[in-house]
Coordinates of C-alpha atoms in Angstrom, one line a residue:
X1 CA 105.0 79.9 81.0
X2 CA 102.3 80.7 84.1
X3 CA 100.6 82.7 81.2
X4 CA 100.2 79.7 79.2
X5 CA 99.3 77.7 81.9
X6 CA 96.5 79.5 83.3
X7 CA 95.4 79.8 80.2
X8 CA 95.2 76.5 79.5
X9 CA 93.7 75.3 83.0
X10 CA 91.2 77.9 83.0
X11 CA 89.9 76.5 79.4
X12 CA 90.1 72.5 80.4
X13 CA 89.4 72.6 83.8
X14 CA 89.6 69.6 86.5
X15 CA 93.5 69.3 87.6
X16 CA 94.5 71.0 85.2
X17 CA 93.4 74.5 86.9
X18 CA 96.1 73.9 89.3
X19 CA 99.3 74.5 86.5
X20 CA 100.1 78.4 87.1
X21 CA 99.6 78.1 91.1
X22 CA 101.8 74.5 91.3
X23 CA 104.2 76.4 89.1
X24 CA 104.9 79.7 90.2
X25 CA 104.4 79.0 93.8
X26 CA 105.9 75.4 94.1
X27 CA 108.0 74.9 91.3
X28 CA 109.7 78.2 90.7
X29 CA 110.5 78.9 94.6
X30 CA 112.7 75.7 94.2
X31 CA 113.9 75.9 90.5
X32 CA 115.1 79.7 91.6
X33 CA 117.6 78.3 94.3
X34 CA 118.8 75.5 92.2
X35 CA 119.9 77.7 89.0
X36 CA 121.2 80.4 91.2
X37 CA 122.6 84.4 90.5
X38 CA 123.1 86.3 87.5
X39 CA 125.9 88.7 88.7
X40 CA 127.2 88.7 84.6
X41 CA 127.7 92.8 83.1
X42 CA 125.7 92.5 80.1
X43 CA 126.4 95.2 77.5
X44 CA 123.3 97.9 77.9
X45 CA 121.1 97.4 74.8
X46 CA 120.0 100.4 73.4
X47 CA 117.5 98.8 70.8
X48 CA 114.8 97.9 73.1
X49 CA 112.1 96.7 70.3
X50 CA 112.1 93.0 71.4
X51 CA 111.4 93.9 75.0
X52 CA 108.5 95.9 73.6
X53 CA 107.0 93.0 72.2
X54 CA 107.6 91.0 75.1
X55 CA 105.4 93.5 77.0
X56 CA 103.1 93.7 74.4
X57 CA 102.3 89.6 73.7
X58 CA 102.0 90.0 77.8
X59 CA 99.3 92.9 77.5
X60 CA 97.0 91.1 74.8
X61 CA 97.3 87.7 76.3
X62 CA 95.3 89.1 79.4
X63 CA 92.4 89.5 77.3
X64 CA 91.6 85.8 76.8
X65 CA 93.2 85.1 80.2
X66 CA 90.2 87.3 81.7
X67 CA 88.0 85.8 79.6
X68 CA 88.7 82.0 80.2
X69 CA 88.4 82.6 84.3
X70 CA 84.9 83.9 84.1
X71 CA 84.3 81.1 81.9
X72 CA 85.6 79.2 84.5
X73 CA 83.6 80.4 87.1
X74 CA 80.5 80.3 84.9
X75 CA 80.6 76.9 84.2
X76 CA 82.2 75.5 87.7
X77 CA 80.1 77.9 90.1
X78 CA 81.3 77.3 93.6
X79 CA 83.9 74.3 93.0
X80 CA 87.7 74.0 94.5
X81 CA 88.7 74.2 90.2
X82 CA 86.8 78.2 89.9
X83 CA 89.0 79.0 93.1
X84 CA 92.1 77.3 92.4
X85 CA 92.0 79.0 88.7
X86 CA 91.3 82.3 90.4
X87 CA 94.5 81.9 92.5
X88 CA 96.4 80.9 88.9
X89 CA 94.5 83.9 87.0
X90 CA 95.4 86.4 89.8
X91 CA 99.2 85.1 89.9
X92 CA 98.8 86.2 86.2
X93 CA 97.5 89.2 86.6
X94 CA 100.0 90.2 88.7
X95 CA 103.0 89.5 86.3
X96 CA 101.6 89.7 82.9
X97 CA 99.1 92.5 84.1
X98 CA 100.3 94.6 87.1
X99 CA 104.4 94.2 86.7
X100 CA 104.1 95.2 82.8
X101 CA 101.6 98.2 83.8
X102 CA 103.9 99.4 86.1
X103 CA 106.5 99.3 83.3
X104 CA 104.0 101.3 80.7
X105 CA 103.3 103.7 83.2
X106 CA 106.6 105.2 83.2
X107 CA 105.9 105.9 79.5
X108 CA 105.4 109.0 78.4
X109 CA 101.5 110.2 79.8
X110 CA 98.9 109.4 77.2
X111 CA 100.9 107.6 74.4
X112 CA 99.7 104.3 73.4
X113 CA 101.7 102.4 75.9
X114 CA 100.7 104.3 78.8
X115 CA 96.9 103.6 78.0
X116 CA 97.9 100.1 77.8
X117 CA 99.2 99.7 81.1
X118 CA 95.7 101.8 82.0
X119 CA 93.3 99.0 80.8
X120 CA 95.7 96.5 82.5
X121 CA 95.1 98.1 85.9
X122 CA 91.9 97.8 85.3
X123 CA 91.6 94.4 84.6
X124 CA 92.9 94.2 88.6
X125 CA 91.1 96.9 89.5
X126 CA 93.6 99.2 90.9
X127 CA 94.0 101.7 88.3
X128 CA 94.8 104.2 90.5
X129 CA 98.2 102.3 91.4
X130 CA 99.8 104.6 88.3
X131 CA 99.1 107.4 90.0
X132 CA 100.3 106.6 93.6
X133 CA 103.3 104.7 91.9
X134 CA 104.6 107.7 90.2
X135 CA 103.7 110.8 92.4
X136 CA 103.9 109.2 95.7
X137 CA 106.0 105.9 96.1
X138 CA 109.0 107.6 93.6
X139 CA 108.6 110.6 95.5
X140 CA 108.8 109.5 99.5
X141 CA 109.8 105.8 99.4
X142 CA 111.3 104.6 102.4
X143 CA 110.0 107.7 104.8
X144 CA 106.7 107.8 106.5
X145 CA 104.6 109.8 104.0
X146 CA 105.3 106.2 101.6
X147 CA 102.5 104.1 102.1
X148 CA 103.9 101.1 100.1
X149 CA 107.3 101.5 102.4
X150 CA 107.4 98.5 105.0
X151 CA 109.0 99.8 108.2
X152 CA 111.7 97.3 110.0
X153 CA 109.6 95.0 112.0
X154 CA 106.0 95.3 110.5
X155 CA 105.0 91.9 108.9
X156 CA 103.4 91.7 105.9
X157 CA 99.9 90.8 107.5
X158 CA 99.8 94.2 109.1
X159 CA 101.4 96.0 106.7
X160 CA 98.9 94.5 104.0
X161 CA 95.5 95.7 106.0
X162 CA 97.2 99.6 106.2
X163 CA 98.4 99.7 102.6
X164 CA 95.8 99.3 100.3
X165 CA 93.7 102.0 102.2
X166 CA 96.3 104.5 102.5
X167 CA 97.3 104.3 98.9
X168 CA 93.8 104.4 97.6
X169 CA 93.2 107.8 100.0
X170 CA 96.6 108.8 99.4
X171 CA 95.7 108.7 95.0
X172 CA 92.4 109.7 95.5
X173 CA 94.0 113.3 97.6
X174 CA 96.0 113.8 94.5
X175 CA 93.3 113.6 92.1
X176 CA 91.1 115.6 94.1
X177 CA 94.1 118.6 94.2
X178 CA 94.2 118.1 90.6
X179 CA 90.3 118.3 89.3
X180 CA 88.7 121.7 90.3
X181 CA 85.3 119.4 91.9
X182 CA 84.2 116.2 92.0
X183 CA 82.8 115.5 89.1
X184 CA 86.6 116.2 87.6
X185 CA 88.3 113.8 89.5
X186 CA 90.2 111.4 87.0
X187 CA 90.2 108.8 90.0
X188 CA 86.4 108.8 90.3
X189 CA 85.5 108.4 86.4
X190 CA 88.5 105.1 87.1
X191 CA 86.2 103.8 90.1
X192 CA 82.7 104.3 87.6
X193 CA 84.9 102.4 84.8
X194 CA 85.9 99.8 87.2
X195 CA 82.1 99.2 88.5
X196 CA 80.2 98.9 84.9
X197 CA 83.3 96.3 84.1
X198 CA 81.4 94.7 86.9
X199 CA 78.4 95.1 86.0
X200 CA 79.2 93.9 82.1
X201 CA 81.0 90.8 83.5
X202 CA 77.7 90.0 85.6
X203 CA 75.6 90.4 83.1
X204 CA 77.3 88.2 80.6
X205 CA 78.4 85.8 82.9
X206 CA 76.3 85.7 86.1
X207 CA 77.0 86.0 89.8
X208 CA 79.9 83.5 89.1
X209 CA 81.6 85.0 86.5
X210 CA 81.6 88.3 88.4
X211 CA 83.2 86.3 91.5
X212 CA 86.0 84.7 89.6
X213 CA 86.7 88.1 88.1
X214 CA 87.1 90.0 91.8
X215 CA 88.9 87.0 93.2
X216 CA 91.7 86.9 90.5
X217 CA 91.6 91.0 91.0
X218 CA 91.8 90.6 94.9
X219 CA 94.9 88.4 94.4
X220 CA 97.0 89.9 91.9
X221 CA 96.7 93.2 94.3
X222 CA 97.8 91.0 97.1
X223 CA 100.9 89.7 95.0
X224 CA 101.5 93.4 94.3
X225 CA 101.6 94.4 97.3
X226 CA 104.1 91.5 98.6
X227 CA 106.1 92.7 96.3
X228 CA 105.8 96.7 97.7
X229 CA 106.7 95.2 100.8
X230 CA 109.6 93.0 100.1
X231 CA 111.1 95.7 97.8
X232 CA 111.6 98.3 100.5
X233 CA 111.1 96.4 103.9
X234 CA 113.4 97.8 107.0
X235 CA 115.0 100.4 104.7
X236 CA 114.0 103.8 105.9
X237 CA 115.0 107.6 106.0
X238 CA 114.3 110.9 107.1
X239 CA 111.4 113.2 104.7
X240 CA 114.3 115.7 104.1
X241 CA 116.7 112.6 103.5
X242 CA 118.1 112.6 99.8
X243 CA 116.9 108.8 98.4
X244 CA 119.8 106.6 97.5
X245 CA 120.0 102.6 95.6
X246 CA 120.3 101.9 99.5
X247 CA 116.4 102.4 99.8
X248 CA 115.4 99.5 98.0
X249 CA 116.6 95.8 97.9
X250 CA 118.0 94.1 95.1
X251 CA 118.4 90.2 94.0
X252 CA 119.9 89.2 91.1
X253 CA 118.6 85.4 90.9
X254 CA 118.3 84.6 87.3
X255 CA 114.7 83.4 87.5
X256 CA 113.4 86.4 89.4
X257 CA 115.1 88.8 86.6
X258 CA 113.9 86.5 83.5
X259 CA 110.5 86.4 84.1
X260 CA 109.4 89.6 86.2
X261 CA 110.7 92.3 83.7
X262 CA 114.0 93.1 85.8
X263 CA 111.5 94.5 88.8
X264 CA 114.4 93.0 91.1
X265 CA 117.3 95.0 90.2
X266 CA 115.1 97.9 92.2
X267 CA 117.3 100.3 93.4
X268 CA 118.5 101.0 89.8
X269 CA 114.7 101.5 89.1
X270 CA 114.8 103.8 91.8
X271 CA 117.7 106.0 90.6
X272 CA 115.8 106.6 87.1
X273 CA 112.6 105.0 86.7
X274 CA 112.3 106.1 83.1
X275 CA 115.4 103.7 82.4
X276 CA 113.2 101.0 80.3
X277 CA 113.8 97.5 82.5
X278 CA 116.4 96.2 79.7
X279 CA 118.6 98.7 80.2
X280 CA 118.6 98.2 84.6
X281 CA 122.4 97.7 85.7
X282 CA 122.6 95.8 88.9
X283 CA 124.6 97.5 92.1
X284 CA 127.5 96.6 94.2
X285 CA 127.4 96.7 97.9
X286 CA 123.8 97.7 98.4
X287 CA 121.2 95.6 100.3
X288 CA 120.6 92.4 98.6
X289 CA 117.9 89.6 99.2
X290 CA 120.0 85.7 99.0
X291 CA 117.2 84.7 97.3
X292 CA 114.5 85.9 94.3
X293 CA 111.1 86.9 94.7
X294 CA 109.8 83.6 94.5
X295 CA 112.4 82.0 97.1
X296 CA 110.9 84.8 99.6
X297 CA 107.0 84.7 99.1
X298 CA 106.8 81.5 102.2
X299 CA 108.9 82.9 104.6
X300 CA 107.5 86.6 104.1
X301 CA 104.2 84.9 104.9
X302 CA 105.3 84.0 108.3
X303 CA 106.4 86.9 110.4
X304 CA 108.0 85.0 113.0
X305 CA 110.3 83.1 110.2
X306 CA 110.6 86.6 108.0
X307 CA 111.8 88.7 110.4
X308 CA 115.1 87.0 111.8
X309 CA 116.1 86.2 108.8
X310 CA 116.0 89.5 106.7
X311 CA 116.4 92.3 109.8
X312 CA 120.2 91.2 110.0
X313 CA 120.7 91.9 106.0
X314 CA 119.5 95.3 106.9
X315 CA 122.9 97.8 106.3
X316 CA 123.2 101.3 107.5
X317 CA 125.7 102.5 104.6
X318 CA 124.0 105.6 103.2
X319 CA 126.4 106.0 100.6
X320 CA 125.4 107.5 97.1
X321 CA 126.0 106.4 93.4
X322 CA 125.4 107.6 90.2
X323 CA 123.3 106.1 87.9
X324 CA 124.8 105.7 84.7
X325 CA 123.3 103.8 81.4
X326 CA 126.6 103.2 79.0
X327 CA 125.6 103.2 75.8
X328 CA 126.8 100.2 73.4
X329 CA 129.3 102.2 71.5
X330 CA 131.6 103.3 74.9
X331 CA 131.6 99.6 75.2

């Protein structure tokens, strides 16, 4: 649906700009409470070729969705439709574009899929987010040396203005260990891509174009990084602390787990992020959010509402499961 929408408001114009943003931030925060939890066992699928093509229809329609905002912005200039679309083109962004590349990029390196989620970061330019996903986050989530992990009682406002620096140094260290100068470092040949995208957006489309393009960027990373935050907020350990599904948070609202790949059944991610997102299992007992992601994006904007509310769903039990997938023919 917000896919559709934005690209439909980004092509038209005047109100109807405004679908994807009224939608996904309005309409879905309510929807989400009203249809309520999916706590049903499904059976674990083991032919996962229809989720391909889900991510797959996801990938190619960021094309024309890029395309259509800076049209937007080329023909609108400064006017409240070329921001309001770049709020609806970076909600996209973040769920067609970002939440499917972070599924890709648990692929195996350098297949197909893997590239795909690759041009998709780039499309928010924050292609170095595979690299401190999978080395970093998976590595030292919820300790100190995590830069995506929220600590109990940070809001989001100050955790936003530390992340996106530290992971960006944090990615460009590893890369740097990796190449043998500078001139080798994969992360630097990403940051020359990401500038001549620029520069090619500019010169087709003028200043405006090029503005649209960042702004939808800009927001997507913000969205992605709400998302870092509420995944892992208050839930901490020690460096030499084994990680556990009580690390992340889980929700299980039905509209959170249709339409954002599974992302919120987290702490099975956690357990074994190569697990394709059809095949997640939720948890019993572990810490879980009363509502979805959408249901949390207002309060986790204000601090002062945020924090009373989540700090008591906080628990201390440290306990540790196994992660199993059953396969459909023990069921």
């Amino acid at each position: 649906m917000i896919p559709g929408l934005t690209l439909l408001g980004n092509s038209l114009g005047s109100f109807w700009v405004s679908g994807g943003v009224v939608t996904a931030l309005f309409i879905f925060p309510l929807i989400e409470n009203l249809i309520g939890v999916d706590k049903h066992k499904r059976e674990v699928r083991q032919n996962g070729r229809p989720f391909e093509i889900i991510l797959m229809i996801h990938a190619l329609l960021m094309i024309p969705i890029i395309i259509s905002i800076c049209y937007r912005g080329m023909i609108d200039g400064n006017s409240w439709t070329t921001w309001i679309a770049i709020i609806s083109t970076g909600i996209t962004t973040g769920i067609s574009g970002i939440i499917v590349a972070h599924e890709l990029g648990h692929k195996k390196r350098y297949s197909i899929r893997w590239y795909i989620g690759r041009f998709l970061l780039f499309l928010s330019l924050y292609a170095h987010f595979t690299t401190e996903h999978n080395y970093t986050h998976h590595r030292y989530v919820g300790t100190v040396n995590d830069p995506a992990t929220a600590r109990k009682g940070l809001g989001f406002w100050s955790h936003l203005v530390q992340t996106i620096p530290k992971q960006f140094l944090s990615a460009w260290a590893i890369h740097a260990n990796q190449a043998s100068s500078l001139l080798k470092n994969n992360m630097l040949k990403d940051i020359i891509l990401e500038i001549l995208l620029c520069i090619g957006i500019y010169g087709v489309g003028g200043t405006w174009a090029l503005i649209a393009f960042l702004g939808q960027a800009f927001f997507s990373i913000y969205l992605l990084e709400y998302i870092n935050y509420i995944r892992h907020y208050g839930l901490q350990r020690n460096v030499d602390e084994a990680e556990t599904e009580m690390h992340s948070w889980q929700t299980q609202m039905r509209l959170s787990r249709w339409t954002l790949l599974e992302l919120c059944l987290h702490p099975a991610h956690h357990m074994k992020a190569t697990v394709p997102f059809w095949q997640l299992q939720a948890y019993d007992d572990v810490n879980e959010y009363t509502t979805g992601y959408y249901g949390l994006f207002w309060p986790c904007m204000f601090p002062f509402i945020w924090k009373p509310w989540i700090d008591p769903l906080i628990k201390s039990k440290k306990q540790k499961i196994t992660y199993k997938v059953k396969s459909s023919k023990s069921n």
